[in-house]
Coordinates of C-alpha atoms in Angstrom, one line a residue:
Chain A
G1021 CA 20.3 3.3 0.8
A1022 CA 18.1 4.2 3.7
G1023 CA 14.8 3.4 2.1
V1024 CA 13.2 1.4 -0.7
S1025 CA 14.3 2.7 -4.1
Q1026 CA 12.3 2.2 -7.3
S1027 CA 13.3 3.1 -10.9
P1028 CA 12.3 4.5 -13.1
R1029 CA 10.0 7.0 -11.3
Y1030 CA 8.0 7.5 -14.5
K1031 CA 7.7 5.3 -17.6
V1032 CA 5.7 5.9 -20.7
A1033 CA 5.3 2.9 -22.9
K1034 CA 3.6 2.4 -26.3
R1035 CA 0.9 -0.3 -26.3
G1036 CA 2.6 -3.6 -27.0
Q1037 CA 6.0 -2.7 -25.6
D1038 CA 7.7 -4.6 -22.8
V1039 CA 8.7 -2.8 -19.7
A1040 CA 10.9 -3.7 -16.6
L1041 CA 10.4 -2.0 -13.3
R1042 CA 13.2 -2.2 -10.7
C1043 CA 13.0 -2.3 -6.9
D1044 CA 15.9 -2.0 -4.5
P1045 CA 14.6 -3.0 -1.1
I1046 CA 16.2 -2.0 2.3
S1047 CA 19.4 -4.0 2.7
G1048 CA 18.8 -7.2 4.6
H1049 CA 15.0 -7.2 4.3
V1050 CA 13.7 -10.7 3.8
S1051 CA 10.2 -9.9 2.5
L1052 CA 9.5 -8.0 -0.7
F1053 CA 6.0 -7.1 -2.0
W1054 CA 4.8 -5.6 -5.3
Y1055 CA 1.5 -3.7 -5.4
Q1056 CA -0.4 -2.0 -8.2
Q1057 CA -2.3 1.2 -7.4
A1058 CA -4.8 2.7 -9.8
L1059 CA -5.5 6.4 -9.6
G1060 CA -7.5 7.3 -6.4
Q1061 CA -7.5 3.7 -5.2
G1062 CA -5.7 1.7 -2.5
P1063 CA -2.8 -0.5 -3.5
E1064 CA -3.7 -4.0 -4.8
F1065 CA -1.4 -7.0 -4.0
L1066 CA 0.5 -8.5 -6.9
T1067 CA 3.2 -10.8 -5.6
Y1068 CA 5.4 -11.6 -2.6
F1069 CA 9.0 -12.8 -2.2
Q1070 CA 10.6 -14.3 0.8
N1071 CA 14.3 -13.9 0.0
E1072 CA 14.6 -15.3 -3.6
A1073 CA 11.5 -17.5 -3.4
Q1074 CA 8.3 -16.2 -4.9
L1075 CA 5.8 -17.5 -2.4
D1076 CA 2.7 -15.9 -3.8
K1077 CA 1.9 -14.6 -7.2
S1078 CA -1.8 -14.8 -6.9
G1079 CA -2.3 -11.1 -7.6
L1080 CA -0.6 -10.9 -10.9
P1081 CA -3.4 -10.0 -13.3
S1082 CA -2.2 -12.0 -16.3
D1083 CA 0.6 -14.1 -17.6
R1084 CA 2.0 -10.9 -19.2
F1085 CA 3.2 -10.0 -15.7
F1086 CA 6.3 -11.6 -14.3
A1087 CA 8.4 -10.8 -11.3
E1088 CA 11.8 -12.1 -10.1
R1089 CA 14.2 -11.6 -7.2
P1090 CA 17.1 -13.9 -8.2
E1091 CA 19.5 -13.1 -5.4
G1092 CA 17.1 -12.3 -2.7
S1093 CA 17.7 -8.5 -2.9
V1094 CA 16.8 -6.5 -6.0
S1095 CA 13.5 -7.4 -7.7
T1096 CA 12.2 -6.7 -11.2
L1097 CA 8.6 -6.6 -12.3
K1098 CA 8.3 -7.2 -16.0
I1099 CA 5.2 -6.5 -18.0
Q1100 CA 5.1 -7.9 -21.6
R1101 CA 3.0 -6.5 -24.4
T1102 CA 1.7 -3.6 -22.3
Q1103 CA -2.0 -2.7 -22.5
Q1104 CA -3.7 0.6 -21.6
E1105 CA -5.3 -1.1 -18.5
D1106 CA -1.8 -1.7 -17.2
S1107 CA -1.4 2.1 -16.6
A1108 CA -1.0 2.5 -12.8
V1109 CA 1.6 3.2 -10.1
Y1110 CA 3.6 0.1 -9.2
L1111 CA 4.7 0.1 -5.6
C1112 CA 7.4 -2.0 -4.1
A1113 CA 7.6 -2.6 -0.3
S1114 CA 10.1 -4.5 1.9
S1115 CA 10.0 -5.7 5.4
E1116 CA 12.7 -7.0 7.7
F1117 CA 11.0 -10.3 8.6
T1118 CA 8.4 -12.7 7.3
G1119 CA 4.9 -12.5 8.4
N1120 CA 2.8 -9.5 9.2
T1121 CA 5.4 -7.0 10.0
E1122 CA 6.0 -3.4 9.1
A1123 CA 6.5 -2.8 5.4
F1124 CA 8.4 0.2 4.0
F1125 CA 7.2 1.4 0.6
G1126 CA 9.1 3.0 -2.2
Q1127 CA 7.9 6.0 -4.1
G1128 CA 6.6 3.9 -6.9
T1129 CA 6.9 3.8 -10.7
R1130 CA 4.1 5.5 -12.6
L1131 CA 3.5 3.6 -15.8
T1132 CA 1.5 5.2 -18.5
V1133 CA 0.7 3.1 -21.6
V1134 CA -0.3 5.1 -24.7
Chain B
T683 CA -11.1 -7.6 -4.7
Q684 CA -11.0 -5.1 -1.9
L685 CA -12.2 -6.6 1.4
L686 CA -11.9 -3.4 3.4
E687 CA -14.3 -0.5 3.0
Q688 CA -13.3 2.9 4.1
S689 CA -15.6 5.8 4.8
P690 CA -15.9 8.5 3.9
Q691 CA -14.3 8.3 0.6
F692 CA -13.6 12.1 0.5
L693 CA -13.5 14.6 3.3
S694 CA -12.8 18.3 3.1
I695 CA -12.7 20.2 6.4
Q696 CA -11.4 23.4 7.9
E697 CA -8.3 23.6 9.9
G698 CA -9.0 23.0 13.6
E699 CA -11.9 20.6 13.0
N700 CA -12.0 17.0 14.3
L701 CA -12.7 14.1 12.0
T702 CA -13.1 10.3 12.1
V703 CA -12.3 7.8 9.3
Y704 CA -13.7 4.3 9.4
C705 CA -12.4 1.0 8.0
N706 CA -14.8 -1.9 8.0
S707 CA -14.7 -5.5 6.9
S708 CA -16.6 -8.7 7.3
S709 CA -13.3 -10.5 7.8
V710 CA -11.3 -10.9 11.0
F711 CA -7.8 -9.6 10.9
S712 CA -4.8 -10.6 13.0
S713 CA -3.4 -7.1 12.6
L714 CA -4.4 -3.8 10.9
Q715 CA -2.3 -0.9 9.8
W716 CA -3.0 2.7 8.9
Y717 CA -1.0 4.5 6.3
R718 CA -0.9 8.0 4.9
Q719 CA 0.1 8.6 1.3
E720 CA 0.9 11.9 -0.2
P721 CA 0.8 12.6 -4.0
G722 CA 3.7 11.0 -5.8
E723 CA 4.9 9.1 -2.8
G724 CA 4.5 5.6 -1.4
P725 CA 2.3 4.9 1.7
V726 CA 4.0 5.7 5.0
L727 CA 3.0 3.5 8.0
L728 CA 1.3 5.4 10.9
V729 CA 0.4 2.6 13.3
T730 CA -0.1 -1.1 13.6
V731 CA -2.8 -2.5 15.9
V732 CA -3.0 -6.2 16.8
T733 CA -5.3 -6.6 19.9
G734 CA -9.1 -6.3 19.8
G735 CA -10.2 -3.1 21.5
E736 CA -6.7 -1.6 21.3
V737 CA -6.3 2.1 21.2
K738 CA -3.1 3.8 20.1
K739 CA -2.3 7.5 20.0
L740 CA 0.1 9.3 17.8
K741 CA 0.1 13.0 18.7
R742 CA -3.3 14.3 17.4
L743 CA -4.2 10.9 15.8
T744 CA -6.1 8.2 17.8
F745 CA -6.4 4.7 16.3
Q746 CA -8.8 2.1 17.5
F747 CA -9.1 -1.6 16.6
G748 CA -12.6 -3.0 17.0
D749 CA -13.2 -5.6 19.7
A750 CA -13.9 -8.3 17.1
R751 CA -10.9 -7.2 15.0
K752 CA -13.1 -6.6 11.9
D753 CA -13.0 -2.8 11.9
S754 CA -10.9 0.2 12.9
S755 CA -11.2 3.9 13.2
L756 CA -8.8 6.9 12.9
H757 CA -9.7 10.1 14.7
I758 CA -7.8 13.3 14.1
T759 CA -8.2 16.1 16.6
A760 CA -7.7 19.7 15.5
A761 CA -6.8 18.9 11.9
Q762 CA -3.9 20.8 10.3
P763 CA -3.2 21.4 6.6
G764 CA -0.3 19.0 6.9
D765 CA -2.7 16.2 7.6
T766 CA -3.9 16.4 4.0
G767 CA -3.4 13.1 2.2
L768 CA -4.8 9.7 1.3
Y769 CA -5.4 7.6 4.4
L770 CA -5.3 3.8 3.9
C771 CA -6.1 1.0 6.2
A772 CA -4.6 -2.4 5.5
G773 CA -5.5 -5.7 7.2
A774 CA -3.7 -9.0 7.4
T775 CA -5.3 -12.3 8.3
S776 CA -3.7 -14.9 10.6
G777 CA -1.1 -17.1 8.9
T778 CA -0.6 -14.8 5.9
Y779 CA 2.0 -12.3 5.1
K780 CA 0.2 -9.9 2.8
Y781 CA -1.8 -6.9 3.7
I782 CA -5.0 -6.1 1.9
F783 CA -5.6 -2.4 1.5
G784 CA -8.8 -0.5 1.9
T785 CA -10.4 1.8 -0.6
G786 CA -8.8 4.9 1.0
T787 CA -10.1 8.2 2.4
R788 CA -8.8 11.3 0.7
L789 CA -8.6 14.1 3.3
K790 CA -8.1 17.8 2.5
V791 CA -7.6 20.2 5.4
L792 CA -8.2 23.8 4.4
A793 CA -6.2 26.6 6.1

């Protein structure tokens, strides 16, 4: 597709449930980022992939969060045993090159934990 | 932890007015970006500035990067209702690949 695609757009999970959020980056883009955005705030960095390698996962808030990009294209962010504080919009972005280059964002997945 | 502070946090103005949004940090950035985000959408890149003192114009929007590369401003001339949205600055430090986002400025332009 022409842009970054994320699915699902909305997800409601019961507390304790596991969820998986998918990101389809722009074809050929080397870099892929996941961000978490709380209501009314700026996005906060979660993790970064360069192709299939996860080079930085320093922003993942706990070991319940796990991200992968096994073939260097599609990425999945998994949250185990969801908690109410996990409720947020999860944004995926990709960029063509490594380093500080233009990143294109998807529409995000809004996760609500009830 | 947010390293970039934006001001004002909220701004509501009438169509045709001018406004300036500020983005400040104690850190030096190798590049700084401005995004606009509309409800239910991801941020959309407006501009990237990389040189201290750099000024870039995008129609009615003027972006400036501070001489010391620690701060930036966005000036909108003759604001339109279509300018309504969340404006985010994001900075990257030399040798890193991730952008740290600011706290955001929510702008509402009334017709």
